[in-house]
PDB file of C-alpha atoms and ligand atoms in Angstrom:
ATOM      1  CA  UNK A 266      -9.704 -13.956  -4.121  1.00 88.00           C
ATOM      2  CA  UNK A 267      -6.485 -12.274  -3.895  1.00 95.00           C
ATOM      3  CA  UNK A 268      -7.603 -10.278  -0.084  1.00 97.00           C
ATOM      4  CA  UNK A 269     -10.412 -11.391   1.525  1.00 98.00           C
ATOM      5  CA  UNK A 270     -11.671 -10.014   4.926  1.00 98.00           C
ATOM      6  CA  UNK A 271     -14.559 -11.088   6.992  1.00 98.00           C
ATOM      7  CA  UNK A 272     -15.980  -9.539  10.048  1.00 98.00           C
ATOM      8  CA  UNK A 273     -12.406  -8.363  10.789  1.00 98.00           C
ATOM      9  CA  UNK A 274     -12.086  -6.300  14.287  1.00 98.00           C
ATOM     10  CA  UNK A 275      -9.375  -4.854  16.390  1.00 98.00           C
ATOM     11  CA  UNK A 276      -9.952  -3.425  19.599  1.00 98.00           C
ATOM     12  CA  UNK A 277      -6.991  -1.114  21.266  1.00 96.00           C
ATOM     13  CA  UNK A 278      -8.361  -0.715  24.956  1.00 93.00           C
ATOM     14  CA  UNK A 279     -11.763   0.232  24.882  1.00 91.00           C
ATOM     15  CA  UNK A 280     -11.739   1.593  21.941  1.00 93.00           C
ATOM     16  CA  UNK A 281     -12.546   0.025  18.097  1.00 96.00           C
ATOM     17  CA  UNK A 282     -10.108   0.887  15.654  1.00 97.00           C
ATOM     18  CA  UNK A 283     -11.885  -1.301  13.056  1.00 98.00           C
ATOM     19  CA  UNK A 284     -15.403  -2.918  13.675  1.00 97.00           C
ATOM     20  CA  UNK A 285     -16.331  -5.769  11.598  1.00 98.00           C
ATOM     21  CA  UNK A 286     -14.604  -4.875   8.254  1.00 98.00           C
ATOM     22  CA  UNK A 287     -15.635  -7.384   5.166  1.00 98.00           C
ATOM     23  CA  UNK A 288     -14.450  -6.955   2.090  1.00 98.00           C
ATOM     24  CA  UNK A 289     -12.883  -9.243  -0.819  1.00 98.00           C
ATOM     25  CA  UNK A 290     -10.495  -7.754  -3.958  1.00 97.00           C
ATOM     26  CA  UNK A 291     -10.167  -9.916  -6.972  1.00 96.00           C
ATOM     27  CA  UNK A 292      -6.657 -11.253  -8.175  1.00 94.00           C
ATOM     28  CA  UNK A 293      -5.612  -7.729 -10.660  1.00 93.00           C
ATOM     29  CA  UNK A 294      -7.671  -5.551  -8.970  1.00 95.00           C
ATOM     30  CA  UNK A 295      -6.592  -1.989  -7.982  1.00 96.00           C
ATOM     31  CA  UNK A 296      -8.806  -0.317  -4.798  1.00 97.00           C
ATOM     32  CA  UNK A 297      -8.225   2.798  -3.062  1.00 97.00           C
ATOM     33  CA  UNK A 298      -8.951   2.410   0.677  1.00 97.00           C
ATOM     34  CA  UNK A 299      -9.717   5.666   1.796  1.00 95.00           C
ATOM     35  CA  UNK A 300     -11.108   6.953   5.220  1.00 93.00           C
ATOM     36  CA  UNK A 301     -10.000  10.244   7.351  1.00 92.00           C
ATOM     37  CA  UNK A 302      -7.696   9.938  10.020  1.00 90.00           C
ATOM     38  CA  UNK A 303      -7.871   7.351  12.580  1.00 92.00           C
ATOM     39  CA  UNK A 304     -10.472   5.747  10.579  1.00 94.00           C
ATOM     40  CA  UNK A 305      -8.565   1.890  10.882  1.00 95.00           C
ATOM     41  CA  UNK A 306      -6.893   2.287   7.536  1.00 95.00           C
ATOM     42  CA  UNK A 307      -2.935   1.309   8.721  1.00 93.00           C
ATOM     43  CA  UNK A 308      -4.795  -1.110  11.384  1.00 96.00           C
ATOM     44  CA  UNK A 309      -6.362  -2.731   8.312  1.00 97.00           C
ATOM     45  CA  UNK A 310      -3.336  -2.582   6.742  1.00 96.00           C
ATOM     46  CA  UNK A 311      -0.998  -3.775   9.031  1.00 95.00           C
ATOM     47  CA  UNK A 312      -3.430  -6.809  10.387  1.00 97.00           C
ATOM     48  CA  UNK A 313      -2.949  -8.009   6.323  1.00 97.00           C
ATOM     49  CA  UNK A 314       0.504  -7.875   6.619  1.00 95.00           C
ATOM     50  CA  UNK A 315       0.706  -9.600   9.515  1.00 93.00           C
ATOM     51  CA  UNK A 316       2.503  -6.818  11.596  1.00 92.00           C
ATOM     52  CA  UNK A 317      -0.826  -6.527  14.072  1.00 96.00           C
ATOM     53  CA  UNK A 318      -2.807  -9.517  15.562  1.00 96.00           C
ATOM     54  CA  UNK A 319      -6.926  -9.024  14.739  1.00 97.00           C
ATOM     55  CA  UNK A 320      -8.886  -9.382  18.292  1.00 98.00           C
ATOM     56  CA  UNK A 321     -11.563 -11.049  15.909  1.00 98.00           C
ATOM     57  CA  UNK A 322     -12.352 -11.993  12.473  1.00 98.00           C
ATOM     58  CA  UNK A 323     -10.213 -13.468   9.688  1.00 98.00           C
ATOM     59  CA  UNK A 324      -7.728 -12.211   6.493  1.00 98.00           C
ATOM     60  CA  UNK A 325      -6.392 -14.130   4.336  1.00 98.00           C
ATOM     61  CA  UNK A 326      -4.188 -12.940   1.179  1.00 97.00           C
ATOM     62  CA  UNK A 327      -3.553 -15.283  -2.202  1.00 96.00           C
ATOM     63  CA  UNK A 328      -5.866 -18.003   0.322  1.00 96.00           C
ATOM     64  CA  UNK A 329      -3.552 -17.884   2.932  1.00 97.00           C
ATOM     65  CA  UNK A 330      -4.978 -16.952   6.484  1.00 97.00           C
ATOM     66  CA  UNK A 331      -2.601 -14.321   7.645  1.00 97.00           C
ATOM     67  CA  UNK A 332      -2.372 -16.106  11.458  1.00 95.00           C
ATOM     68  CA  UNK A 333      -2.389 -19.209  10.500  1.00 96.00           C
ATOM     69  CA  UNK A 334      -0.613 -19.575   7.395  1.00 97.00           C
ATOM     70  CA  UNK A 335       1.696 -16.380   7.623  1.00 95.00           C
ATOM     71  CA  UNK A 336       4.953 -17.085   6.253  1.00 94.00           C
ATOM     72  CA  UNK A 337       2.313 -18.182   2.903  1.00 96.00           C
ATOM     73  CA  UNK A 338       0.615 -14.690   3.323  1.00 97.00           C
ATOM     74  CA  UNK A 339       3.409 -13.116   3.381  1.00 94.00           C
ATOM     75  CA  UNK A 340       5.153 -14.510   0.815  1.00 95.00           C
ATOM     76  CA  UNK A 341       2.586 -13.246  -1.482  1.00 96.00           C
ATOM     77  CA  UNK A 342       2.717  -9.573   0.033  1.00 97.00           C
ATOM     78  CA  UNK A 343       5.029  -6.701  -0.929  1.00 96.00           C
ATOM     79  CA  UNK A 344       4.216  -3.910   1.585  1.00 94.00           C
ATOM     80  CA  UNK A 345       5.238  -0.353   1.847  1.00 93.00           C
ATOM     81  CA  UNK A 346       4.196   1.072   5.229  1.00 91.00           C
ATOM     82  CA  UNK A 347       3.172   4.551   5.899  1.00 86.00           C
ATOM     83  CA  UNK A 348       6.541   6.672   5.796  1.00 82.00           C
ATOM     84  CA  UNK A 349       8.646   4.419   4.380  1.00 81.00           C
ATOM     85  CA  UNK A 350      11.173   3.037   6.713  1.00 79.00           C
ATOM     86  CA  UNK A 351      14.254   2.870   4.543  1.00 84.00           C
ATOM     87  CA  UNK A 352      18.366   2.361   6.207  1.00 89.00           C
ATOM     88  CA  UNK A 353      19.285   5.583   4.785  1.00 92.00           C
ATOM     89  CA  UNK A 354      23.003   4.838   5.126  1.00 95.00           C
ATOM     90  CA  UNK A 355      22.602   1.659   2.940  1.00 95.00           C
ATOM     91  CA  UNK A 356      23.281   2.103  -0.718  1.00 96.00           C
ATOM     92  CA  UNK A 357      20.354   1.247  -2.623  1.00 96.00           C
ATOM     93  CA  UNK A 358      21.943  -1.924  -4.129  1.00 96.00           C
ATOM     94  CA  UNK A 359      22.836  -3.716  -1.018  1.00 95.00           C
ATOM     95  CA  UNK A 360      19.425  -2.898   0.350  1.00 96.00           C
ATOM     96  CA  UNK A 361      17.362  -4.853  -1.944  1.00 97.00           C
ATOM     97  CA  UNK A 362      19.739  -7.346  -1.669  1.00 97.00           C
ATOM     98  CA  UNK A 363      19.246  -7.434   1.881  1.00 96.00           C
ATOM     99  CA  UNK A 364      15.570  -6.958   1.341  1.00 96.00           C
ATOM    100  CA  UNK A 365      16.116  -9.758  -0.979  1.00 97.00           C
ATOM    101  CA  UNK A 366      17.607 -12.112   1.335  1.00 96.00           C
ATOM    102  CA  UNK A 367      14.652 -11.630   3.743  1.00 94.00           C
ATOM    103  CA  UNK A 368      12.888 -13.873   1.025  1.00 94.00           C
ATOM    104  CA  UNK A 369      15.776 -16.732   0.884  1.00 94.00           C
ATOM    105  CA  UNK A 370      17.155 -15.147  -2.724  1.00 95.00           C
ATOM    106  CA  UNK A 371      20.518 -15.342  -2.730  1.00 96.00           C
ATOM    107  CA  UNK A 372      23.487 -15.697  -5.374  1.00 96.00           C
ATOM    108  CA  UNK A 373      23.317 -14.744  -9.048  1.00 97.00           C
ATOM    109  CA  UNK A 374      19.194 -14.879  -8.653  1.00 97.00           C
ATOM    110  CA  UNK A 375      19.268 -12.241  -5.990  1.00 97.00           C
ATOM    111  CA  UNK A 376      21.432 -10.072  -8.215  1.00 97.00           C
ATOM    112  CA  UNK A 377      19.831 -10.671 -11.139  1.00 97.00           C
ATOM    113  CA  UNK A 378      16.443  -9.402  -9.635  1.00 97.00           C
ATOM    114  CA  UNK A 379      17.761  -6.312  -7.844  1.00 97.00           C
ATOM    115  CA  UNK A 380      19.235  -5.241 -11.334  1.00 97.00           C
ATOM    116  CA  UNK A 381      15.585  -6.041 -13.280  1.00 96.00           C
ATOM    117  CA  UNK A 382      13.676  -4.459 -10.232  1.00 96.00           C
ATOM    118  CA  UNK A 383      16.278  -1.382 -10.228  1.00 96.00           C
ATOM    119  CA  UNK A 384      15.431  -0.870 -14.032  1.00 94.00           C
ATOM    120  CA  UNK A 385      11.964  -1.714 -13.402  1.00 92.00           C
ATOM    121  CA  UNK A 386      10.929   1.165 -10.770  1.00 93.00           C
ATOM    122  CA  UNK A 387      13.623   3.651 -12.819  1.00 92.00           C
ATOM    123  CA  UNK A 388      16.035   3.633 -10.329  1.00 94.00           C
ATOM    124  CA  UNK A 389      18.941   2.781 -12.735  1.00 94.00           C
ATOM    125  CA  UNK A 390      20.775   6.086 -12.146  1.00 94.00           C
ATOM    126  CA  UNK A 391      20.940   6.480  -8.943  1.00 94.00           C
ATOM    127  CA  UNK A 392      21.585   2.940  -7.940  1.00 92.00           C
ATOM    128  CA  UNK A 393      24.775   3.628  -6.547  1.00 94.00           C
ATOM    129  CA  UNK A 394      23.733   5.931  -4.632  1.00 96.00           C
ATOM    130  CA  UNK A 395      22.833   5.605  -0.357  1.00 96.00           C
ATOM    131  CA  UNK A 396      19.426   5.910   0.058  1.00 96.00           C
ATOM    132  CA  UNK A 397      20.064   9.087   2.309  1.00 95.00           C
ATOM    133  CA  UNK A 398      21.038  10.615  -0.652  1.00 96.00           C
ATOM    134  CA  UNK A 399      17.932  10.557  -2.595  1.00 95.00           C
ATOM    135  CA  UNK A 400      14.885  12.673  -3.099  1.00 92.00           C
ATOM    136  CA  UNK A 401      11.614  11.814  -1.341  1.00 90.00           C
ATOM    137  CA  UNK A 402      10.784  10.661  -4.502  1.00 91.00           C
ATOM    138  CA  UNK A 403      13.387   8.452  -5.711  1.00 93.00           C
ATOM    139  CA  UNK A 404      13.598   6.820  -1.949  1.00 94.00           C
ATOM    140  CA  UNK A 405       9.756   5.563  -2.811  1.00 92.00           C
ATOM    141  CA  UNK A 406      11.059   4.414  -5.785  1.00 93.00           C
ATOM    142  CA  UNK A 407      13.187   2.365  -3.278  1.00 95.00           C
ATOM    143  CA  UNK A 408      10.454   1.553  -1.175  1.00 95.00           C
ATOM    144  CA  UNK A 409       8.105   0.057  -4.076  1.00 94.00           C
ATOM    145  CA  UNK A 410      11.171  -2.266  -4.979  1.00 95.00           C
ATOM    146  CA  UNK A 411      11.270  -3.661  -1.554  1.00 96.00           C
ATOM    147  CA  UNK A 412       8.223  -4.550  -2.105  1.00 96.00           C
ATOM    148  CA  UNK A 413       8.442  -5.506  -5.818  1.00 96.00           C
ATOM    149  CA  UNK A 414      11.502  -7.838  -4.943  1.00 97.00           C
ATOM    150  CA  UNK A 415       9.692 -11.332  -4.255  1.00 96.00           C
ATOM    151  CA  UNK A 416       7.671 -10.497  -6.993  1.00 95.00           C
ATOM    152  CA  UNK A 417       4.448 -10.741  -4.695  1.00 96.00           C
ATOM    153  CA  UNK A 418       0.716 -11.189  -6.247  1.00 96.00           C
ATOM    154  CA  UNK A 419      -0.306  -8.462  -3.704  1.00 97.00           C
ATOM    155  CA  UNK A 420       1.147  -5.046  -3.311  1.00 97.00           C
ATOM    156  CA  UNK A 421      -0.517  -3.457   0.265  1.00 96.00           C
ATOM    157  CA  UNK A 422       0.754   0.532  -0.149  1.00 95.00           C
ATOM    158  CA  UNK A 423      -0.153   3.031   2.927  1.00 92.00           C
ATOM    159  CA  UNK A 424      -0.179   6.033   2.023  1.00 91.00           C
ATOM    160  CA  UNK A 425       2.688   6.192  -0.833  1.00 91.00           C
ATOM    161  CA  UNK A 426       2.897   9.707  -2.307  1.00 90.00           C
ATOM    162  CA  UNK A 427       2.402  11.470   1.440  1.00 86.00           C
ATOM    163  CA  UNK A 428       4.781  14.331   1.051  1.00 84.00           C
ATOM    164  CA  UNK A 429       5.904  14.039  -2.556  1.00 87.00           C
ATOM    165  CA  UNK A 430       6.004  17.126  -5.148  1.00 88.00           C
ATOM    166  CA  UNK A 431       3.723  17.079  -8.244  1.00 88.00           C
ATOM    167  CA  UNK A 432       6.100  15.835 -10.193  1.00 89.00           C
ATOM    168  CA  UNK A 433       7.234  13.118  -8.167  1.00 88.00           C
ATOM    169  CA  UNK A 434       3.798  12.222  -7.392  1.00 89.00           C
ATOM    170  CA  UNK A 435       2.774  11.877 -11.427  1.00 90.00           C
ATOM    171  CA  UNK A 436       5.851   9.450 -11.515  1.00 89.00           C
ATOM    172  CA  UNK A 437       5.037   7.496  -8.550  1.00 91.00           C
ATOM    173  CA  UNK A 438       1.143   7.267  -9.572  1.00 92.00           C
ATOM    174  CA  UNK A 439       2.467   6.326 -12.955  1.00 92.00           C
ATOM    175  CA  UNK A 440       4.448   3.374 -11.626  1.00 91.00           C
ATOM    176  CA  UNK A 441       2.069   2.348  -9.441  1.00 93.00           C
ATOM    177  CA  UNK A 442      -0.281   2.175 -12.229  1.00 92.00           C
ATOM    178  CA  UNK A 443       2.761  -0.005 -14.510  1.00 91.00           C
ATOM    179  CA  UNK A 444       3.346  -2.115 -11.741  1.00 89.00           C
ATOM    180  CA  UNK A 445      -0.299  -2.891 -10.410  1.00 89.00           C
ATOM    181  CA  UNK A 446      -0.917  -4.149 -14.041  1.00 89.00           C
ATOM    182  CA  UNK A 447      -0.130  -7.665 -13.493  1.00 89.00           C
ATOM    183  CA  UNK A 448      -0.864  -7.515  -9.490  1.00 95.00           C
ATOM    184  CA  UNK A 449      -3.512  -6.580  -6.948  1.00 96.00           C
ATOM    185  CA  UNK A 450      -3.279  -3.541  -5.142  1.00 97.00           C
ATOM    186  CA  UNK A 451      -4.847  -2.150  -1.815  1.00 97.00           C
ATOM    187  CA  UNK A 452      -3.438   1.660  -1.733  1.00 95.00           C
ATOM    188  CA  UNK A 453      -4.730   4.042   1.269  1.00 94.00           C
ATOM    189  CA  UNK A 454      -4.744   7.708   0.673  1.00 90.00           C
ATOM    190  CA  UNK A 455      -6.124  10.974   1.365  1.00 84.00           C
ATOM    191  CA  UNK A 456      -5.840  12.071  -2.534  1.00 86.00           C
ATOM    192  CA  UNK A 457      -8.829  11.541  -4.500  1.00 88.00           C
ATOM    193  CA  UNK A 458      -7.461  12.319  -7.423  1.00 86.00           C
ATOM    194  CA  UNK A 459      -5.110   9.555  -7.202  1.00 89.00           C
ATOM    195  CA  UNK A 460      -7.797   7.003  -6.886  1.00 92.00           C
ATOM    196  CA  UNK A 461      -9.362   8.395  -9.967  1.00 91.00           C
ATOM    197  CA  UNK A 462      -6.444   8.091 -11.948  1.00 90.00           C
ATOM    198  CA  UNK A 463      -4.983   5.000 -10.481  1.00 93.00           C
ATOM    199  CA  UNK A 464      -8.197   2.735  -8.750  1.00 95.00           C
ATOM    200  CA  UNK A 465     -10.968   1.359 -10.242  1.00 94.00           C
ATOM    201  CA  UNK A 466     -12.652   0.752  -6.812  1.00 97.00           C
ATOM    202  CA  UNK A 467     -12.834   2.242  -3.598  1.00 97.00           C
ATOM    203  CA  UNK A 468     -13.586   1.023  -0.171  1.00 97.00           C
ATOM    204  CA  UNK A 469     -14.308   4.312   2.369  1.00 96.00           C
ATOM    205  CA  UNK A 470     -13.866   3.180   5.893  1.00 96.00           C
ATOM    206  CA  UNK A 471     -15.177   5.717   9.101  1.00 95.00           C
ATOM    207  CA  UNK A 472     -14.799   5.101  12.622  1.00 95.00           C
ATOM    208  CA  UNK A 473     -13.495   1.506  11.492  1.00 96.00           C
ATOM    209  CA  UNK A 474     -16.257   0.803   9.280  1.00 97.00           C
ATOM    210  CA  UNK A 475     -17.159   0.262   5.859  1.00 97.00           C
ATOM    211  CA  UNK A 476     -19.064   3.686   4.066  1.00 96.00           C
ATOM    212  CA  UNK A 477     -19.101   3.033   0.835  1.00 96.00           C
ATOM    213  CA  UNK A 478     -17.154  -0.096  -1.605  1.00 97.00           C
ATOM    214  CA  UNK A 479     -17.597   0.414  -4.955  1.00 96.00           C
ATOM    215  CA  UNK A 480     -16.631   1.703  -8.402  1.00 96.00           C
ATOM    216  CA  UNK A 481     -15.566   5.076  -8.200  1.00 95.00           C
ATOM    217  CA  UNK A 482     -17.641   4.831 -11.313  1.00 94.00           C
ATOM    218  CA  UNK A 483     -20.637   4.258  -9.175  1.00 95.00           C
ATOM    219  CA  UNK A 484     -19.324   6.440  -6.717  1.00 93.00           C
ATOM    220  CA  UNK A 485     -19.490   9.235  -8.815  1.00 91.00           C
ATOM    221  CA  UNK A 486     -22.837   7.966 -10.400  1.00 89.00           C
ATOM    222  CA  UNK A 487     -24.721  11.465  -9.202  1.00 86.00           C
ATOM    223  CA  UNK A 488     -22.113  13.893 -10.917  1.00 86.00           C
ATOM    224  CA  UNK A 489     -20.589  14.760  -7.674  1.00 87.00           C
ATOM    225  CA  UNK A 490     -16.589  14.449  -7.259  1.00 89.00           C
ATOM    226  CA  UNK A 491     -15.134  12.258  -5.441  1.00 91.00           C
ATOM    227  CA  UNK A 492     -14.662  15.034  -2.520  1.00 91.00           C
ATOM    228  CA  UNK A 493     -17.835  15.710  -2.289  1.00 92.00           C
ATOM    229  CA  UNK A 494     -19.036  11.742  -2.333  1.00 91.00           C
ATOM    230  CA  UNK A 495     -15.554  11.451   0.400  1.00 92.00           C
ATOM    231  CA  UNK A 496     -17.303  14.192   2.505  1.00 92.00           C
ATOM    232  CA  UNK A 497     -21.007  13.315   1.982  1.00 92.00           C
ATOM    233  CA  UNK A 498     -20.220   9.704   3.418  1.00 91.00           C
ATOM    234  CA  UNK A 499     -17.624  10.612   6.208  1.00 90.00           C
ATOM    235  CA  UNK A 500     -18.669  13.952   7.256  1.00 88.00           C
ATOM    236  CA  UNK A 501     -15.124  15.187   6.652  1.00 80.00           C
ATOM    237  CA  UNK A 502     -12.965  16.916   4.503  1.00 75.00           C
ATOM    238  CA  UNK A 503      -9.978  14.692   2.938  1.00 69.00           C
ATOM    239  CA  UNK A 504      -7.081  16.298   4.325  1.00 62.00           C
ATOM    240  CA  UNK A 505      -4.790  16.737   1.211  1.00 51.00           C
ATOM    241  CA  UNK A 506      -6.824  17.884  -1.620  1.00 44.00           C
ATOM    242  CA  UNK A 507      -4.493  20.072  -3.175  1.00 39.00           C
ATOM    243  CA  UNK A 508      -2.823  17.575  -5.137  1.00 37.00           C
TER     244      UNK A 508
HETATM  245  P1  ADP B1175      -5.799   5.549   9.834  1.00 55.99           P
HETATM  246  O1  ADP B1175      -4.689   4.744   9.244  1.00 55.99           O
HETATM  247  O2  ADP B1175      -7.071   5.437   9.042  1.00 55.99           O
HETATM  248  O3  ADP B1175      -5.428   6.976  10.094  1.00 55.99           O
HETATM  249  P2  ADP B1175      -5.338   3.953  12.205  1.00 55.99           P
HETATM  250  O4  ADP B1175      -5.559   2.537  11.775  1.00 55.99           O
HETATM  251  O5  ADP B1175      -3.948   4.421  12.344  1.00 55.99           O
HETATM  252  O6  ADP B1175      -6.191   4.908  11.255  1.00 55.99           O
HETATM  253  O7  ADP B1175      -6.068   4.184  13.597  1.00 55.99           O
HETATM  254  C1  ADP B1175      -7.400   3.761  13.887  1.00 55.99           C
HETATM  255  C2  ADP B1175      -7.742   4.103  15.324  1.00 55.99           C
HETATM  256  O8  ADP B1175      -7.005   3.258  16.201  1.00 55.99           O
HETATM  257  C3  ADP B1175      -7.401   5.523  15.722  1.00 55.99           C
HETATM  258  O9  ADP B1175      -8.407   6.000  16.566  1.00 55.99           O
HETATM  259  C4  ADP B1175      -6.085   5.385  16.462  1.00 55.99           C
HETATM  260  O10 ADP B1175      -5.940   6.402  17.427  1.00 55.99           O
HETATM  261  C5  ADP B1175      -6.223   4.020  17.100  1.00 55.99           C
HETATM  262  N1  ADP B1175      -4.912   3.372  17.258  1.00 55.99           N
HETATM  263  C6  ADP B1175      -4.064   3.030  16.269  1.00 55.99           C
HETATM  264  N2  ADP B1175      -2.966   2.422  16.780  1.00 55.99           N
HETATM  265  C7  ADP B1175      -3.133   2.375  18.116  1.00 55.99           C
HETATM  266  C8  ADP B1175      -2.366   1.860  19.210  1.00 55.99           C
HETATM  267  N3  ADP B1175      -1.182   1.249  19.013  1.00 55.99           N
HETATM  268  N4  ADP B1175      -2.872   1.977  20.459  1.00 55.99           N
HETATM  269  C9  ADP B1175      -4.063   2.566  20.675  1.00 55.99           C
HETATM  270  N5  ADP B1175      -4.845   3.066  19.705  1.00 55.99           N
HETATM  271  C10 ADP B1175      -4.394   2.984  18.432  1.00 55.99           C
END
């Protein structure tokens, strides 16, 4: 298994941001993890990526426990957290390097690799550019080739066309799609129609548990859209549907 979670659970006070969570994804796999807000989605996420301790339960990514084994785990991670956190006065060159180096590349291979992953995420013309002075769009271009650079087997995405146009968000679903060809991919969103066009599963968390994991072919089994099966199962309305 390329993710697997069991009986994961983190507690912040007295509260439960995520109770119990099991799940596992299959190496190629592409799932939508979708939930309202404050359902435990970034917890989830972040508890993966080793950025939050669980209180209980275990993850492990590409068989590496992400406590025990992290520097394993996270080697075979490429993450791009909720708002993208980019130096905007870096030019986009010398931050995957730098985003590079965080991996030990270094030398003609690191150079090499920014130029492939540059032409890979169609960045080529605006590569010598700082990153302050790109779109929202072209910056997650940026984004997904931090995470591209190691060449991880897993690509954890939270929330990665929040706030883009419609054209920016075709061409970031459409890479997403191109790159998640030959990886697995765990992608959180409030968009269903991205996780029709880009997942072939969904887990729906609530309240920081599991709804629903499955298809969205089953999920849609009944004829109903996936708003209305998002709604049915948490009670709420997806807050960006008009995408
Ligand atoms: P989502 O990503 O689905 O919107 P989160 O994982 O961010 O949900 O949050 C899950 C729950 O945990 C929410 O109720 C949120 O308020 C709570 N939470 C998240 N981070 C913290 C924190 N650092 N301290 C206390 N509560 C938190």
């Amino acid at each position: 298994m390329s993710i697997s979670i069991h009986n994961l659970t983190k507690v912040y006070g007295s509260q439960k941001a995520i109770d119990s969570l099991s799940f596992d994804i299959p190496k190629g796999q592409i799932v939508g993890f979708l939930g309202p807000n404050g359902a435990g989605k970034s917890t989830t996420m972040k508890i993966l990526t080793g950025y939050l301790e669980a209180t209980s339960g275990t993850a492990s990514v590409n068989g590496f426990d992400v406590q025990k084994e992290d520097m394993q785990a996270k080697n075979s991670i490429g993450y791009l957290p909720e708002h993208n956190p980019l130096y905007l006065e870096m030019y986009v060159k010398e931050f995957l390097e730098f985003a590079g180096s965080l991996y030990k590349m270094k030398g003609a291979a690191l150079k090499n690799r920014v130029a492939e992953i540059i032409e890979q995420v169609g960045l080529s013309r605006e590569s010598h550019k700082k990153i302050g002075q790109l779109s929202k769009g072209y910056r997650q271009r940026v984004g997904l080739a931090q995470a591209l650079i190691h060449d991880p087997e897993v690509l954890i995405l939270d929330e990665p066309t929040t706030g883009l146009d419609p054209n920016q968000l075709a061409e970031i679903r459409a890479l997403i799609k191109e790159v998640g060809k030959d990886k697995t991919v765990i992608l959180s969103t409030h968009i269903m129609q991205e996780v029709e066009s880009i997942c072939e599963r969904a887990i729906i968390i609530n309240l920081g548990k599991i709804v629903a994991d499955k298809s969205i072919k089953e999920l849609k089994s009944a004829g109903q859209s996936m708003e209305e099966v998002f709604r049915e199962l948490t009670g709420k309305h997806n807050e960006a549907n008009n995408a």
